[in-house]
Amino acid sequence: FTYSDTLLNVTFTNTSTDAVSYLWYFGDEAIILPPPFGGDTSVSPIHTYASYGTYNVTLITYNACGATDTLVLPITLVCPGTYPVANFSYLANGLTVDFTNNSTDVTTFAWFFGDSDIFPFMPGDTVTQNPSHTYLIDGTYTANLIVYNECGSDTFALQITVVGTSILNNQANNFSVNCFPNPTSKYLTINIDNLNNETAVISLINSFGKEIISFKYNKENSIFNLENFSKGVYTFRVQTNTRQS
């Protein structure tokens, strides 16, 4: 067989002889299934690929006597444009890091800041081109930026070390925060001891370090409704004019 391509659309021309039926596999199948569950039985099919690259295309032919012949031919689809190049720089100030996206030829992007246990399965920040991210504790994190365009994708990673006053473990705050029940899918009770008549602000922070919501706490107990929030791991930050936990 021969083929011709227009971007990701490929037209295959069957030049086989003495065959009565055909079976095509285009090299992008997640699972190769035998007929009648898999394969294309067209004589000269047209196939659309999801991305550019090299694929091993298989054509199996059958004749009237039951004999078969197989041809495997690699084809390469080249993007006519420019592939994206991922790159970023950063500036750390305590636990807060300002990222600058220096990538080129980019249509969309996704940031991963390295403090989520389920990277890369959780979607990263795909909205903010130059995000600012606050880590919860001191440490070294691997930040990843994945960029995309019509030609493909590219990934750039840097290790970032942050040092500051830990949001999760500030030993100088002299007050303690208890949340129960934990985990929960509905209501969460927050209890703050030794607040000493100070007005506290409680902030809910997601796994990317982004503040989702904040409210004033001026009672010994407060009930927080989590029904409208997505499932995941969240952290509460408690701040007064002089202390933080």
Coordinates of C-alpha atoms in Angstrom, one line a residue:
F1 CA 0.0 0.0 0.0
T2 CA 0.9 3.6 -0.3
Y3 CA -0.4 6.7 1.6
S4 CA -0.8 10.4 1.3
D5 CA -1.4 12.8 4.2
T6 CA -3.0 16.2 4.7
L7 CA -2.1 17.2 8.3
L8 CA -3.5 14.4 10.5
N9 CA -5.7 12.9 7.8
V10 CA -4.1 10.0 6.0
T11 CA -5.5 8.3 2.8
F12 CA -4.2 4.8 2.3
T13 CA -4.2 3.3 -1.2
N14 CA -4.4 -0.5 -1.3
T15 CA -2.1 -2.0 -4.0
S16 CA -2.4 -5.6 -2.9
T17 CA -3.1 -8.3 -5.5
D18 CA -5.2 -11.5 -5.4
A19 CA -6.9 -10.6 -2.2
V20 CA -10.6 -10.7 -1.4
S21 CA -10.6 -9.1 2.0
Y22 CA -8.5 -6.8 4.1
L23 CA -7.8 -5.8 7.7
W24 CA -6.0 -2.6 8.6
Y25 CA -4.4 -1.5 11.9
F26 CA -3.2 2.1 11.9
G27 CA -0.7 2.0 14.8
D28 CA -2.5 4.3 17.2
E29 CA -4.9 1.7 18.7
A30 CA -4.7 1.4 22.5
I31 CA -5.5 -2.3 22.3
I32 CA -5.2 -4.5 19.2
L33 CA -8.4 -6.5 18.9
P34 CA -8.9 -9.3 16.3
P35 CA -11.8 -9.2 13.8
P36 CA -14.7 -8.6 14.1
F37 CA -13.9 -6.5 17.2
G38 CA -11.0 -4.6 15.8
G39 CA -9.3 -3.4 12.6
D40 CA -10.7 -1.6 9.6
T41 CA -11.9 -3.8 6.7
S42 CA -12.1 -1.0 4.1
V43 CA -10.2 -1.5 0.8
S44 CA -8.5 1.9 0.9
P45 CA -9.4 3.6 4.2
I46 CA -9.0 7.2 5.3
H47 CA -7.8 7.5 8.9
T48 CA -7.4 10.6 11.2
Y49 CA -4.7 10.5 13.8
A50 CA -4.8 12.4 17.0
S51 CA -1.2 13.7 17.0
Y52 CA 1.8 13.9 14.8
G53 CA 4.5 11.2 15.0
T54 CA 5.5 7.8 13.6
Y55 CA 3.1 4.9 13.4
N56 CA 3.5 1.3 12.3
V57 CA 0.6 0.6 10.0
T58 CA -0.4 -3.0 9.4
L59 CA -2.3 -4.4 6.4
I60 CA -3.4 -8.1 6.5
T61 CA -4.8 -9.5 3.2
Y62 CA -6.8 -12.7 2.7
N63 CA -7.5 -14.6 -0.5
A64 CA -10.2 -17.0 -1.5
C65 CA -8.1 -20.0 -0.5
G66 CA -7.7 -18.7 3.1
A67 CA -4.1 -17.7 2.7
T68 CA -3.0 -14.5 4.3
D69 CA -0.2 -12.0 3.9
T70 CA 0.9 -9.2 6.2
L71 CA 2.7 -5.9 5.5
V72 CA 3.9 -3.5 8.2
L73 CA 4.9 -0.1 7.1
P74 CA 6.0 2.8 9.3
I75 CA 4.6 6.2 8.4
T76 CA 5.6 9.6 9.8
L77 CA 3.3 12.6 10.1
V78 CA 5.2 15.8 10.4
C79 CA 3.6 18.9 11.7
P80 CA 3.9 21.8 9.3
G81 CA 4.1 24.3 12.1
T82 CA 6.6 24.8 15.0
Y83 CA 6.7 22.6 18.0
P84 CA 6.2 24.2 21.4
V85 CA 9.2 24.7 23.7
A86 CA 8.6 24.8 27.4
N87 CA 10.6 27.1 29.7
F88 CA 10.1 29.1 32.9
S89 CA 11.9 31.0 35.5
Y90 CA 10.9 31.8 39.1
L91 CA 11.5 34.1 42.1
A92 CA 11.0 32.7 45.6
N93 CA 10.1 34.9 48.5
G94 CA 9.7 32.7 51.6
L95 CA 7.1 30.1 50.9
T96 CA 5.6 32.1 47.9
V97 CA 7.1 31.5 44.5
D98 CA 6.4 33.8 41.5
F99 CA 6.6 31.8 38.2
T100 CA 7.3 33.4 34.8
N101 CA 6.3 31.4 31.7
N102 CA 9.1 31.9 29.1
S103 CA 7.7 29.2 26.7
T104 CA 7.4 29.8 22.9
D105 CA 4.9 28.7 20.3
V106 CA 2.3 27.7 22.9
T107 CA -1.4 27.4 22.6
T108 CA -2.3 26.0 26.1
F109 CA -0.3 25.0 29.2
A110 CA -0.5 23.3 32.5
W111 CA 1.5 24.0 35.7
F112 CA 2.2 21.5 38.4
F113 CA 3.9 22.9 41.5
G114 CA 5.2 19.6 43.0
D115 CA 3.3 19.6 46.2
S116 CA 0.5 17.3 45.1
D117 CA 0.9 13.6 45.7
I118 CA -1.1 12.6 42.7
F119 CA 0.8 14.5 39.9
P120 CA 0.5 14.1 37.0
F121 CA -3.1 12.7 37.2
M122 CA -4.6 15.9 38.7
P123 CA -5.0 18.7 36.2
G124 CA -2.6 21.6 36.9
D125 CA -3.2 25.3 36.7
T126 CA -4.2 25.9 33.1
V127 CA -5.5 29.5 33.5
T128 CA -2.7 31.6 34.9
Q129 CA 0.2 32.1 32.5
N130 CA 2.5 33.5 35.2
P131 CA 1.2 32.1 38.5
S132 CA 2.1 32.8 42.1
H133 CA 2.1 29.7 44.3
T134 CA 2.4 29.4 48.1
Y135 CA 3.8 26.2 49.5
L136 CA 2.6 25.0 52.8
I137 CA 5.9 23.9 54.3
D138 CA 9.6 24.4 53.8
G139 CA 11.3 22.0 51.3
T140 CA 12.4 21.2 47.8
Y141 CA 9.7 20.7 45.2
T142 CA 9.9 19.8 41.5
A143 CA 7.7 22.3 39.5
N144 CA 6.6 21.2 36.0
L145 CA 5.3 23.2 33.1
I146 CA 3.7 21.3 30.2
V147 CA 2.9 23.3 27.0
Y148 CA 0.9 22.3 24.0
N149 CA 0.1 23.4 20.5
E150 CA -1.3 21.8 17.4
C151 CA 2.0 20.0 16.8
G152 CA 2.5 18.4 20.2
S153 CA 3.7 19.1 23.7
D154 CA 6.9 19.8 25.7
T155 CA 7.7 19.6 29.4
F156 CA 10.1 21.7 31.4
A157 CA 10.9 21.0 35.1
L158 CA 13.0 22.8 37.8
Q159 CA 13.7 21.9 41.5
I160 CA 12.7 24.8 43.8
T161 CA 13.7 25.1 47.4
V162 CA 11.6 27.3 49.6
V163 CA 12.4 28.4 53.2
G164 CA 10.0 30.4 55.3
T165 CA 7.6 30.3 58.2
S166 CA 5.6 27.1 57.8
I167 CA 1.9 27.5 57.3
L168 CA 1.4 24.0 58.7
N169 CA 3.7 24.0 61.6
N170 CA 4.4 27.4 63.2
Q171 CA 5.5 26.6 66.7
A172 CA 5.4 30.2 67.9
N173 CA 1.6 30.6 67.4
N174 CA 0.6 29.4 70.9
F175 CA -2.8 28.4 69.7
S176 CA -4.1 25.1 68.3
V177 CA -6.6 24.3 65.6
N178 CA -8.8 21.2 65.6
C179 CA -11.0 20.1 62.7
F180 CA -13.5 17.3 63.0
P181 CA -14.7 15.0 61.5
N182 CA -11.7 14.5 59.2
P183 CA -12.1 13.3 56.5
T184 CA -15.6 14.6 55.8
S185 CA -17.9 15.2 52.8
K186 CA -20.3 17.6 54.3
Y187 CA -19.8 19.7 57.5
L188 CA -16.6 20.3 59.3
T189 CA -16.4 21.8 62.8
I190 CA -13.4 24.0 63.5
N191 CA -12.3 24.6 67.1
I192 CA -9.5 27.1 68.0
D193 CA -8.0 27.0 71.5
N194 CA -6.1 29.9 73.2
L195 CA -7.3 32.5 70.7
N196 CA -7.2 35.1 73.5
N197 CA -10.1 37.3 72.2
E198 CA -8.2 37.9 68.9
T199 CA -10.1 37.9 65.6
A200 CA -8.9 35.2 63.3
V201 CA -9.3 34.7 59.6
I202 CA -9.7 31.1 58.4
S203 CA -8.7 30.4 54.8
L204 CA -9.3 27.2 52.8
I205 CA -6.4 26.3 50.6
N206 CA -6.5 23.6 47.9
S207 CA -3.7 21.2 47.0
F208 CA -2.2 23.7 44.5
G209 CA -1.7 26.3 47.3
K210 CA -4.5 28.5 46.1
E211 CA -6.9 30.2 48.6
I212 CA -10.4 29.1 47.8
I213 CA -12.4 31.0 50.4
S214 CA -11.7 32.9 53.7
F215 CA -14.0 34.0 56.5
K216 CA -13.7 35.6 60.0
Y217 CA -13.7 33.4 63.0
N218 CA -14.8 35.1 66.2
K219 CA -16.4 32.2 68.2
E220 CA -14.9 29.2 69.9
N221 CA -16.6 26.8 67.5
S222 CA -17.4 27.2 63.8
I223 CA -19.1 24.9 61.4
F224 CA -17.9 24.9 57.8
N225 CA -20.1 23.6 54.9
L226 CA -18.0 21.7 52.3
E227 CA -20.8 20.3 50.2
N228 CA -20.2 22.6 47.2
F229 CA -16.4 22.0 47.0
S230 CA -14.7 19.4 44.8
K231 CA -13.3 16.2 46.4
G232 CA -9.7 16.5 47.4
V233 CA -7.2 17.4 50.0
Y234 CA -7.6 20.9 51.6
T235 CA -5.7 22.8 54.3
F236 CA -7.0 25.4 56.7
R237 CA -4.9 28.4 57.5
V238 CA -5.6 30.4 60.6
Q239 CA -4.3 34.0 60.9
T240 CA -4.6 36.8 63.4
N241 CA -2.8 40.1 63.5
T242 CA 0.1 38.5 65.2
R243 CA 0.0 34.8 64.7
Q244 CA -0.5 32.1 62.1
S245 CA -1.1 28.3 62.0

